[in-house]
Coordinates of C-alpha atoms in Angstrom, one line a residue:
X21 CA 85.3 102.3 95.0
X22 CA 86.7 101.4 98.5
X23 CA 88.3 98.7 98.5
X24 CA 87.1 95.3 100.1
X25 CA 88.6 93.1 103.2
X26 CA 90.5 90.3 101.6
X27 CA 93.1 92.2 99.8
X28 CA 95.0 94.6 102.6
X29 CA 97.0 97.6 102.6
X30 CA 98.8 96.6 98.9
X31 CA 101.7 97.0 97.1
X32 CA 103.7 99.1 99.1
X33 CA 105.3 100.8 96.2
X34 CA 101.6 102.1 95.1
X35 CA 99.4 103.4 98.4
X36 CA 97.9 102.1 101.1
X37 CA 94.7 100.0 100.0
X38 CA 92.6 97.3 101.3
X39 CA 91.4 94.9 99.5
X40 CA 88.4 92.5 101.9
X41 CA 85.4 91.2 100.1
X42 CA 83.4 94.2 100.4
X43 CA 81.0 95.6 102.5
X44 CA 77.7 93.2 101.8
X45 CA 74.4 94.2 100.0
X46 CA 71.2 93.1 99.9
X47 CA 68.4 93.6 97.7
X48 CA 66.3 95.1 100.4
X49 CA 68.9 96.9 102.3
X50 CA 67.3 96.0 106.1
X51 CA 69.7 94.6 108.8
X52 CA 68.3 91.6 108.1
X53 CA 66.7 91.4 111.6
X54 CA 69.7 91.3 113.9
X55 CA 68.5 94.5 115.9
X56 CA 72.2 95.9 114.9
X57 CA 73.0 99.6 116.7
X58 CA 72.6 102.6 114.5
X59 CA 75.7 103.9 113.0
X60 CA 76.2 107.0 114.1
X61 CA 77.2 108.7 110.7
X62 CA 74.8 110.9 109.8
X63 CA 75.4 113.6 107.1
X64 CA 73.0 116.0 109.5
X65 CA 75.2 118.6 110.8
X66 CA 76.7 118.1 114.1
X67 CA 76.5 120.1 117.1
X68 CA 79.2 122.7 117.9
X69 CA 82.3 121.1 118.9
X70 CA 83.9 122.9 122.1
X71 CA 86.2 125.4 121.9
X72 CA 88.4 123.4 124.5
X73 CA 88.8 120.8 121.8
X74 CA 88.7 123.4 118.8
X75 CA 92.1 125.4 120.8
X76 CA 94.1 122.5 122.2
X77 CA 97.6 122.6 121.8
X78 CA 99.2 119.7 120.6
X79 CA 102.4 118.2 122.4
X80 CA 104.7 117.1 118.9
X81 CA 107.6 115.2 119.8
X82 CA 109.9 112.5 117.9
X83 CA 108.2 109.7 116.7
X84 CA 108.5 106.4 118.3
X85 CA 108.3 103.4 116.4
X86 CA 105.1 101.8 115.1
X87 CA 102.9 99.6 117.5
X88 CA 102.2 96.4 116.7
X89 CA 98.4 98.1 115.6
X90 CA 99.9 100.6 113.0
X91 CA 102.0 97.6 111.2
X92 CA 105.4 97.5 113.7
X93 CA 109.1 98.6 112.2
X94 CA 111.5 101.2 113.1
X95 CA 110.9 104.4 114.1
X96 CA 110.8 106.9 110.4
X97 CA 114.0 108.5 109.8
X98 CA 115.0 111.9 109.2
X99 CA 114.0 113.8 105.6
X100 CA 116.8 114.6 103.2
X101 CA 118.1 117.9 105.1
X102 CA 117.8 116.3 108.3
X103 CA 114.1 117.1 109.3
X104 CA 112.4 114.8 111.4
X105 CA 108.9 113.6 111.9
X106 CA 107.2 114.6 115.2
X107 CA 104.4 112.9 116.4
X108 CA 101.7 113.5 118.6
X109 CA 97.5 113.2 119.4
X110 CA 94.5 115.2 119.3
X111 CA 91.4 114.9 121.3
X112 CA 87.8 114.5 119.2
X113 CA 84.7 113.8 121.0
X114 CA 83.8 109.9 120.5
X115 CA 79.8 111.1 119.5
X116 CA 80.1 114.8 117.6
X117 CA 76.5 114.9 119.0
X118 CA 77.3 114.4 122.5
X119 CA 80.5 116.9 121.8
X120 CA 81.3 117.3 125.6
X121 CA 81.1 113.5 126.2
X122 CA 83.6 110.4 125.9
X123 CA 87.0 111.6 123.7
X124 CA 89.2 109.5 121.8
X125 CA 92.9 109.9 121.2
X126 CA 93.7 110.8 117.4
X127 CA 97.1 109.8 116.5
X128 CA 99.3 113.1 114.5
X129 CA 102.1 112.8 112.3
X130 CA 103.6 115.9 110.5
X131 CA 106.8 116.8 108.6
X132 CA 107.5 120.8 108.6
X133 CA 107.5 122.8 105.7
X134 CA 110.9 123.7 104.2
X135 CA 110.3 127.3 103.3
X136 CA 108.4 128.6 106.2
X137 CA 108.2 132.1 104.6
X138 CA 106.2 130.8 101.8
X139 CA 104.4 128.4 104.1
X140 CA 100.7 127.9 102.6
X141 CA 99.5 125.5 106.0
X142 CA 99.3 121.7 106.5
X143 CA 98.8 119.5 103.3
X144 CA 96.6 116.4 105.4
X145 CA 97.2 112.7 103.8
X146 CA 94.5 109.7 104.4
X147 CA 96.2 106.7 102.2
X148 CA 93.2 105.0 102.0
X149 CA 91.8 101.1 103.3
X150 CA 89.1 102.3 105.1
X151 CA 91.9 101.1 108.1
X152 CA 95.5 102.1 106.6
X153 CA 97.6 104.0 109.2
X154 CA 98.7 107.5 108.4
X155 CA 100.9 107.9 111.0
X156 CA 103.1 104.6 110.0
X157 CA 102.6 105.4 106.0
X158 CA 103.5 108.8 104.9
X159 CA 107.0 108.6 105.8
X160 CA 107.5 105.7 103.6
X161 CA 106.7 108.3 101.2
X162 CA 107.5 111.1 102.6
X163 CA 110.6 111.8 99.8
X164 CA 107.8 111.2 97.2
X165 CA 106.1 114.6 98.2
X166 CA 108.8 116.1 99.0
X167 CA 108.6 119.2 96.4
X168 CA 104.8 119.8 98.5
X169 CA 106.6 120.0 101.7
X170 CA 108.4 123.4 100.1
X171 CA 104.9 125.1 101.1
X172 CA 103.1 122.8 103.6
X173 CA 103.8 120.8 106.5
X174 CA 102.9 117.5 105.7
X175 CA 100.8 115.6 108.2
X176 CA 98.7 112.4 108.6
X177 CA 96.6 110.8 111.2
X178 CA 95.1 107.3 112.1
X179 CA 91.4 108.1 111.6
X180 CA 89.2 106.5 114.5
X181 CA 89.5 102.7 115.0
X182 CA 92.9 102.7 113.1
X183 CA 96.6 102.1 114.7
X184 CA 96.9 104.0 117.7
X185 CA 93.7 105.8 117.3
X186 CA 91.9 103.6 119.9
X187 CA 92.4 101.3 117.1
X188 CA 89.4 98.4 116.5
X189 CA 90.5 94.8 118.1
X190 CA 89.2 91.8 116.3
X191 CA 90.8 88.4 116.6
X192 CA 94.0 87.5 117.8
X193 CA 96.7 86.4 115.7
X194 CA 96.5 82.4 116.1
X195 CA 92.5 82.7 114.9
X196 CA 93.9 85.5 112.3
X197 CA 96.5 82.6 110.8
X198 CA 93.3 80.3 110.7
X199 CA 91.1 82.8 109.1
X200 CA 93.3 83.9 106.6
X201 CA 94.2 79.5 105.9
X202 CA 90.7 78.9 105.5
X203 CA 88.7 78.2 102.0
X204 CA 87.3 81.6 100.7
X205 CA 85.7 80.3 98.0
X206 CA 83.4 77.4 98.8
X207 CA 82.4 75.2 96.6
X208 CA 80.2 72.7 98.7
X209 CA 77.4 73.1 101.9
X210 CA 80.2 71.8 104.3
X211 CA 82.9 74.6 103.2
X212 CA 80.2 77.1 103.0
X213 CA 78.9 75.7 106.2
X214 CA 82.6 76.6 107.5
X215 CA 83.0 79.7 106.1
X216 CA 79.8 81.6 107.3
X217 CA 81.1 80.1 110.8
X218 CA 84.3 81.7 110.2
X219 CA 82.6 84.8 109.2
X220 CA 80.2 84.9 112.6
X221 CA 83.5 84.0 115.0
X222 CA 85.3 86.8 114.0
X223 CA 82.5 89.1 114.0
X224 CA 81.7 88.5 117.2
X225 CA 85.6 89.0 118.3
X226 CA 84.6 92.2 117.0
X227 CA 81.8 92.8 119.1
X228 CA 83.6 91.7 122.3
X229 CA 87.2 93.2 122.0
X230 CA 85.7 97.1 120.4
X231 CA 81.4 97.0 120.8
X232 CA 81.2 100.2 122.5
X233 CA 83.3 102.3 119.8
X234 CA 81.9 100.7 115.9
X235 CA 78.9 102.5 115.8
X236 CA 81.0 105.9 115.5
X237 CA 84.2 104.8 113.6
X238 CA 82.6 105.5 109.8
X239 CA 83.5 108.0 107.3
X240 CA 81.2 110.9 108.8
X241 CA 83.1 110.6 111.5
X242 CA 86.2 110.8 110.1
X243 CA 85.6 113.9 108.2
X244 CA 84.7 115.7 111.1
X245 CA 87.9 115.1 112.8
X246 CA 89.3 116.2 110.1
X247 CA 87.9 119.5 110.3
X248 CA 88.6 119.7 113.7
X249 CA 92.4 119.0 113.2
X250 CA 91.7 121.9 110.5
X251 CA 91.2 123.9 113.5
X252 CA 93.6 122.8 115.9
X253 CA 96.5 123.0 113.8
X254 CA 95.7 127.0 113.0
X255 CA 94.7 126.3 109.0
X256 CA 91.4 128.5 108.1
X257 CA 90.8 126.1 104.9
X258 CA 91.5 122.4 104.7
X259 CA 94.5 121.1 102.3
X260 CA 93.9 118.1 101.6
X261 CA 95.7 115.1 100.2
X262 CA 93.5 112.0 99.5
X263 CA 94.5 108.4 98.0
X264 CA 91.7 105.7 97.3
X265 CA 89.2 105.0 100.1
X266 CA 90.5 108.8 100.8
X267 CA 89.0 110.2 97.7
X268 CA 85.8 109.0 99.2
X269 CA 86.7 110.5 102.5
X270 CA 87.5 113.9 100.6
X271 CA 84.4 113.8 99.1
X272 CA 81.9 113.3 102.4
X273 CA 84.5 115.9 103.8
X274 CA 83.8 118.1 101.2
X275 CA 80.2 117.6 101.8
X276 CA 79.5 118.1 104.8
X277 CA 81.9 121.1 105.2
X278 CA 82.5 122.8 101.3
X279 CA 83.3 126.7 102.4
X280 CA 86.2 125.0 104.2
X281 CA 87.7 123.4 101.2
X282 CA 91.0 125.0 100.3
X283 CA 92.8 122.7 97.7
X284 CA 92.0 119.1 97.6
X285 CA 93.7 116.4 95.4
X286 CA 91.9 112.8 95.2
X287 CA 93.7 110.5 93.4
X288 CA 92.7 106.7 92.7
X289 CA 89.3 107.4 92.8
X290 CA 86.4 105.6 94.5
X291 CA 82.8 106.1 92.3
X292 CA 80.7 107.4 95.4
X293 CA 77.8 106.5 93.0
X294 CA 78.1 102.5 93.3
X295 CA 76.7 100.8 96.3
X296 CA 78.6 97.7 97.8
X297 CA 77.4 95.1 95.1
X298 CA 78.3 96.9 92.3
X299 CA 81.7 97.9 93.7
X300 CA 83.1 94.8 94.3
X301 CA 81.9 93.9 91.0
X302 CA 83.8 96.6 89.4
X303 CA 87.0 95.6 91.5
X304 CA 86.4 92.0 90.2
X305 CA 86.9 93.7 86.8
X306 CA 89.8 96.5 87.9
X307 CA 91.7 93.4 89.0
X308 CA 90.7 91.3 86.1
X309 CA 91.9 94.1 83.7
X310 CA 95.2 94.6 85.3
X311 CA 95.8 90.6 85.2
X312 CA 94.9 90.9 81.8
X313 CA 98.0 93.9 81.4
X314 CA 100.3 91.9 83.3
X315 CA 100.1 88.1 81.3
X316 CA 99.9 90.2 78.2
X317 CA 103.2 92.0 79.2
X318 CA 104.7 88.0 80.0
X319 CA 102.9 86.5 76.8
X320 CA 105.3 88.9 75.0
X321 CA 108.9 88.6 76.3
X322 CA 111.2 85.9 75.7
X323 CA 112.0 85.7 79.2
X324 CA 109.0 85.0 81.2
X325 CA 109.1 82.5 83.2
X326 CA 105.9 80.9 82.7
X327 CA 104.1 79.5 80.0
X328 CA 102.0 80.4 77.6
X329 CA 102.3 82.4 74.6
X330 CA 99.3 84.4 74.4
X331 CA 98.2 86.4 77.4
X332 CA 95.3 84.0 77.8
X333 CA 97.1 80.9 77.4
X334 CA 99.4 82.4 80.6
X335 CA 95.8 83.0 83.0
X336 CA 94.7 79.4 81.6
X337 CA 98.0 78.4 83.6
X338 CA 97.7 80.8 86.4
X339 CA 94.4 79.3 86.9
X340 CA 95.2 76.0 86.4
X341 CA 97.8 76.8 89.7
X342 CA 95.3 77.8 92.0
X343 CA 93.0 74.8 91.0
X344 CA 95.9 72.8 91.8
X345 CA 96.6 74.4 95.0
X346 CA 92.6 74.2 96.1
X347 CA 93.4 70.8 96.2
X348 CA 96.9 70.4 97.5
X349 CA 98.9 73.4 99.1
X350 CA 102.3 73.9 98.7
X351 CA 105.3 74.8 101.4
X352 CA 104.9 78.3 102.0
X353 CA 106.8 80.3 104.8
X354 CA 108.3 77.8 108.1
X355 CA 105.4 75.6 108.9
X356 CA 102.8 77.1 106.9
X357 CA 101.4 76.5 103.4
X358 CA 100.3 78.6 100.9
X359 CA 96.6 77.4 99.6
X360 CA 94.4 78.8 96.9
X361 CA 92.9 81.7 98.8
X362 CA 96.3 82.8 100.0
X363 CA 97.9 82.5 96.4
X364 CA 94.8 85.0 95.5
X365 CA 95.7 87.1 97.6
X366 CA 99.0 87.5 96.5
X367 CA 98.6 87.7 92.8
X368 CA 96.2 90.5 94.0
X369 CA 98.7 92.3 96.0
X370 CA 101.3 92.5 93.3
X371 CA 98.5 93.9 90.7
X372 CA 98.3 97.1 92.4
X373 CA 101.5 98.4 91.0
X374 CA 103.2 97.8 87.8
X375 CA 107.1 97.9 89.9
X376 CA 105.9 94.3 91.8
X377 CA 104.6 93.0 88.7
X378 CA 108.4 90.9 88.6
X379 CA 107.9 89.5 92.1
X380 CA 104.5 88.2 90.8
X381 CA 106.0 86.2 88.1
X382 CA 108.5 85.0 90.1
X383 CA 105.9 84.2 92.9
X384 CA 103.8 82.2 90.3
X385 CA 107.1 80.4 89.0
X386 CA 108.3 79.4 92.5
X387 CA 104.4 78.3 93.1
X388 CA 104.6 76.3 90.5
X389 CA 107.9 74.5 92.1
X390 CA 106.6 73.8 95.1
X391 CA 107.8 76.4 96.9
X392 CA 104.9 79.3 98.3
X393 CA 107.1 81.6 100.3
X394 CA 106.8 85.0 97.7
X395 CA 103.4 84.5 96.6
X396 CA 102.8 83.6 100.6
X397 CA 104.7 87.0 101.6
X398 CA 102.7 89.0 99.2
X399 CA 99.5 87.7 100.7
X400 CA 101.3 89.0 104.6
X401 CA 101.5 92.3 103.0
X402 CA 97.5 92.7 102.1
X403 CA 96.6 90.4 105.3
X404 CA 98.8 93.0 107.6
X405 CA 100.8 90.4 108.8
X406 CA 104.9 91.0 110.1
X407 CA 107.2 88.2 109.9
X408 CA 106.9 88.0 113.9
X409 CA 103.1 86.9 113.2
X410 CA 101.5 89.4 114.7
X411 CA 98.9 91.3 112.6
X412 CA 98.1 95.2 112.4
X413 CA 94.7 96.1 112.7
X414 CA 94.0 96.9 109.0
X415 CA 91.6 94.5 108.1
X416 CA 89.8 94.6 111.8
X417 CA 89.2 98.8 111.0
X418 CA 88.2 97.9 107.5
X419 CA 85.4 96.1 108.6
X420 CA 84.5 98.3 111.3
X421 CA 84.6 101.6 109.0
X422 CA 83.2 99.2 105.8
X423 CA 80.2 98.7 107.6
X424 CA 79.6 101.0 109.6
X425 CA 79.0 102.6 106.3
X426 CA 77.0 100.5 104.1
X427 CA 73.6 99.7 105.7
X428 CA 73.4 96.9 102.8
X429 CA 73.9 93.4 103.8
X430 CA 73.5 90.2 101.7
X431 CA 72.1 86.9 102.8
X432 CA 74.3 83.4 102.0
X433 CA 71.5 82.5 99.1
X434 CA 71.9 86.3 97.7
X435 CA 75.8 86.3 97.3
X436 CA 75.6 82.1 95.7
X437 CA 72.9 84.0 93.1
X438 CA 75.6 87.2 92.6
X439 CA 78.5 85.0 91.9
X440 CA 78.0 84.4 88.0
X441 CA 78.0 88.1 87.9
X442 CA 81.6 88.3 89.7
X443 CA 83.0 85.2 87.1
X444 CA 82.0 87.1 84.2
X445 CA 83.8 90.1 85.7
X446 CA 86.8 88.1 86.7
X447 CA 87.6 84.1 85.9
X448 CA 90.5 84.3 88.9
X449 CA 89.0 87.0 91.5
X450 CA 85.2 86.8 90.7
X451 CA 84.6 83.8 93.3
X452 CA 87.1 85.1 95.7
X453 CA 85.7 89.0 95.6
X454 CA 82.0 87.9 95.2
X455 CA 81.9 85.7 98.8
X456 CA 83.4 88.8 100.3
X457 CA 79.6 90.4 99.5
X458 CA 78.8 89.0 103.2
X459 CA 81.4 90.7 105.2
X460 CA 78.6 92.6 107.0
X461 CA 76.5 89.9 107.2
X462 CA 75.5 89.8 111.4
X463 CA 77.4 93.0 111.9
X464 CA 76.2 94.0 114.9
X465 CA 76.4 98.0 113.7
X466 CA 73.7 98.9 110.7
X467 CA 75.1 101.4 108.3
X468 CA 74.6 104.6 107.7
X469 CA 73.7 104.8 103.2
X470 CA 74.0 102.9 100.4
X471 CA 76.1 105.4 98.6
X472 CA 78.0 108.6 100.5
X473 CA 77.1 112.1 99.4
X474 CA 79.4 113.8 97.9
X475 CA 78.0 117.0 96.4
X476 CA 79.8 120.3 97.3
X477 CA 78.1 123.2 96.0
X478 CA 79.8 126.3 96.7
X479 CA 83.8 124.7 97.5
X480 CA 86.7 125.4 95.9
X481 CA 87.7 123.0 92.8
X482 CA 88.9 119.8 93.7
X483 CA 91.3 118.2 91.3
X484 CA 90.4 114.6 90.7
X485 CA 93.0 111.9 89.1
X486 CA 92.0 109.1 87.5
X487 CA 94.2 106.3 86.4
X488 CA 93.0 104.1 82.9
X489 CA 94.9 101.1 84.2
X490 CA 93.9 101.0 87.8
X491 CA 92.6 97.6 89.2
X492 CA 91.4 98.9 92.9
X493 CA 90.1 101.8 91.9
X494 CA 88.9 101.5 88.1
X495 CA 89.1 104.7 85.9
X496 CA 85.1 105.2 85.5
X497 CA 84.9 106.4 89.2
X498 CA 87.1 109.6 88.6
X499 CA 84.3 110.8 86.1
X500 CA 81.6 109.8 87.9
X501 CA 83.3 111.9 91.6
X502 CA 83.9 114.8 89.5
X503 CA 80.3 114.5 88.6
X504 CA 79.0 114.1 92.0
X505 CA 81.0 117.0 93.9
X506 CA 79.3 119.4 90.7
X507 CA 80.1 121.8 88.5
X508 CA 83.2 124.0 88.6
X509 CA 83.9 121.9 92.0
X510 CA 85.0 118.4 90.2
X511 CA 87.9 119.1 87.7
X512 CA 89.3 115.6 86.5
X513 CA 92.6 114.2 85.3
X514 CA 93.6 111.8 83.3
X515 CA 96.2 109.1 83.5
X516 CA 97.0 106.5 81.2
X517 CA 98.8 104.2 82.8
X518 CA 99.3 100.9 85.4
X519 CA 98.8 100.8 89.2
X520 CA 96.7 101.9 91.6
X521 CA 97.1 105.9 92.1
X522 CA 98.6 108.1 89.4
X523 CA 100.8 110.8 91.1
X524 CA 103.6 108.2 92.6
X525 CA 103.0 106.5 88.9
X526 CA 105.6 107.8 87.4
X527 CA 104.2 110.7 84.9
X528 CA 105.9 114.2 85.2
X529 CA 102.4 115.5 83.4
X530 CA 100.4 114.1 86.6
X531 CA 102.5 115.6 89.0
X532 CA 103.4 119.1 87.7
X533 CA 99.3 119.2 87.4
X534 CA 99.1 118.1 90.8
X535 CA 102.1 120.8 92.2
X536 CA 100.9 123.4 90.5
X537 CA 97.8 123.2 92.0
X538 CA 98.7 122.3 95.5
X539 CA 101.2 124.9 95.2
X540 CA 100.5 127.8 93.4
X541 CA 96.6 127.4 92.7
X542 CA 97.4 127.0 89.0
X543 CA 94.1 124.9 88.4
X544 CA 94.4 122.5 85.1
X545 CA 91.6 122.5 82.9
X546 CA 89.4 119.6 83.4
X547 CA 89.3 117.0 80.5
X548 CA 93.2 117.1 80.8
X549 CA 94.6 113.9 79.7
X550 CA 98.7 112.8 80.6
X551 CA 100.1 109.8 78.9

């Protein structure tokens, strides 16, 4: 599943994920009358892009530092050996069917390959969101794939609408403070009242600060500029590289363009088979399951800090926290607090990998103290914020892309009638993840399906990794991609383990699969299970 817009670009130490209430749904699946613009996403087959765009040569030189869009920091330092990143941008038409029309500016990243002699091509990255920045991620990883960069140049981009790809502009960063601040679970007419006005202000930011480019920022899109950077950097087949909301990007990819395929990896798998509704449900339970993992781990050791001595006994607590906090916020970072929906947010962000599962408790135990700061931090890290205050433009793409996609929206009385569902799924994230069902609610874009195609008959095997204890992601959508892209083309993995992705998990198994794939073509038999 993609992930949703409350929960952004998570734990570093896993991938690049975000986490917003989901795209809405609706029972009917209409735009609910709002006369919304027509994504323009279509599966149909484009028109021939030009060969001016298909033969451009692209100007690399040393990366700067990241804008303020792409997350800020320092410009990426050189890879063990002393190679550096180059940077630069490609040209894609705005409309692929208006190809000799409007262009945007695609921002490049790439790392060469060590052994040019044995050089396969470029192995292309997409970290996920929908909105995560290529450019500004993969060389916070770039030593993690470093045995792939023996045989491929490793490169990433910011897809349309992301970082310094014409990036999408919501609100600034005094009403993003606000936003974020505000109640995301209401529990009377007056907060929901609020909210839904909350919801309609920053849609229209939207609308004022990026209307003329959300109809063509969704995945379709995306895919095709991926096939043109195919092109432009000289590759005959597509290598590809993709990490949660990219697996669904893979798979559209692989779609629309299967005798293009070369070798594809999609790990942390979104189920292309689940519309928006049932998504978020299933995250409701992936983040659920790994809460579950994590108080169970605490219940057990003498030295947890918090109490309880059963795993449920520990969530009674946790929950018994953010009740508290509903009511009365605690200090947080200089003059803000930390309130419930913020303190969500953070468990949430810690969840996604097993290695931040320590700040969490320690987050929960300074909470608990009075004292927000970590959990508050955690929550900066989804929400895209920097310790300056500014804010990336994460969450603002992860809308745009989210809904350009979905066509499904749901109404205020829908999502109050879906919430039992989501408090089953999830006693601490089922409210928080079930109002995020209206996050298209007035978007002034109408989507393009209620679930993305992914069937590739006639492409070369695609090597699909799911992880058991994944809480973005949940295991059952690697069975049900490898289903989707067909026979022979979907060949799953197994892992059984924490965190959200599988090949930066920590199992040798996963990634010897994986390399010996990517590297030599050495396809593992599907069924293959690594503890």
């Amino acid at each position: 599943m993609r992930t949703s817009p409350a929960l952004r670009a998570a734990a570093l130490a896993a991938t690049a994920t975000v986490l917003l209430p989901l795209t809405a749904c609706s029972d009917d699946g209409d735009d609910g009358g709002t006369g919304a613009r027509p994504s323009v996403a279509s599966t149909a087959a484009p028109t021939a892009t030009p060969r001016e765009l298909t033969s451009q040569k692209l100007d690399w030189q040393p990366c700067p530092a990241p804008s303020t869009a792409q997350g800020s920091g320092t410009a990426p330092s050189p890879l063990p050996g002393g190679t550096g990143w180059e940077c630069s941008f490609m040209d894609a038409p705005l409309d692929y069917a208006d190809p000799d029309g409007r262009t945007v500016e695609l921002a490049l990243i790439r790392a060469a390959a060590r052994n040019q002699d044995g050089r396969i091509g470029s192995l292309i990255f997409n970290f996920g969101g929908p909105g995560a920045s290529g450019v500004a991620t993969l060389p916070s990883f770039g030593t993690d794939y470093d045995t792939l960069r023996t045989r491929y140049d490793l490169v990433s981009f910011d897809p349309r609408g992301v970082g310094r790809s014409e990036g999408v502009e919501c609100s600034d960063d005094e009403a993003l403070d606000k936003r974020y601040e505000q109640d995301g679970t209401p529990d009377d007419a007056q907060e929901e009242k609020q909210f839904v006005e909350d919801l309609t202000s920053y849609i229209a930011d939207c609308e004022e600060n990026s209307g003329d480019e959300l109809p063509y920022v969704g995945t379709t899109n995306a895919a095709r500029d991926m096939d043109l950077l195919r092109q432009v950097l000289g590759d005959e087949k597509l290598y590809y590289f993709g990490i949660s909301y990219g697996t669904e990007l893979g798979g559209v990819y692989a779609h629309l363009y299967p005798k293009n395929v070369g070798r594809a990896v999609l790990d942390a798998v979104v189920d292309p088979t689940e519309n928006s509704l049932e998504s978020s449900i299933g995250q409701a339970e992936g983040f659920q399951l790994a809460l579950d993992n994590f108080t169970a781990d605490c219940a057990e050791r003498d030295d947890c800090k918090l109490p309880g001595a059963t795993s449920e006994e520990v969530q009674d607590w946790i929950a018994g926290l953010l009740a508290d906090l509903e009511e009365k916020p605690v200090p947080g970072l200089g003059e803000r607090e930390l309130t419930q929906t913020q303190a969500t947010t953070g468990i949430a962000s810690a969840l996604y990998s097993k290695e931040t599962w320590p700040l969490l408790e320690q987050g929960l135990d300074e909470a608990d103290g009075g004292n927000g700061g970590l959990l508050l931090a955690l929550a900066d890290s989804l929400n895209g914020r920097s310790e300056d205050g500014s804010y990336d433009n994460s969450n603002a793409a992860n809308a745009a892309v989210n809904c350009a996609d979905s066509r499904q929206r749901f109404t205020l009385e829908q999502t109050k009638e879906a919430l039992p569902r989501f408090r089953e799924a999830s006693p601490v994230f089922g409210d928080y993840l079930g109002w995020g069902l209206m996050a298209c609610t007035g978007w002034p874009v109408a989507g393009a399906w209620d679930t993305p195609d992914v069937s590739a008959p006639g492409s070369a095997p695609i090597l699909v990794v799911g992880n058991t204890g994944d809480p973005a992601t949940p295991y059952a959508g690697a069975k049900a991609m490898a289903a989707e892209l067909g026979k022979g083309v979907g060949i799953e993995l197994t892992y059984k383990g924490e965190g959200h992705g599988a090949y930066n998990g920590g199992s040798t198994c996963v990634q010897k699969a994986v390399d010996g794939y990517l590297l030599e073509g050495k396809v593992p038999k599907s069924g293959t299970v690594c503890e």
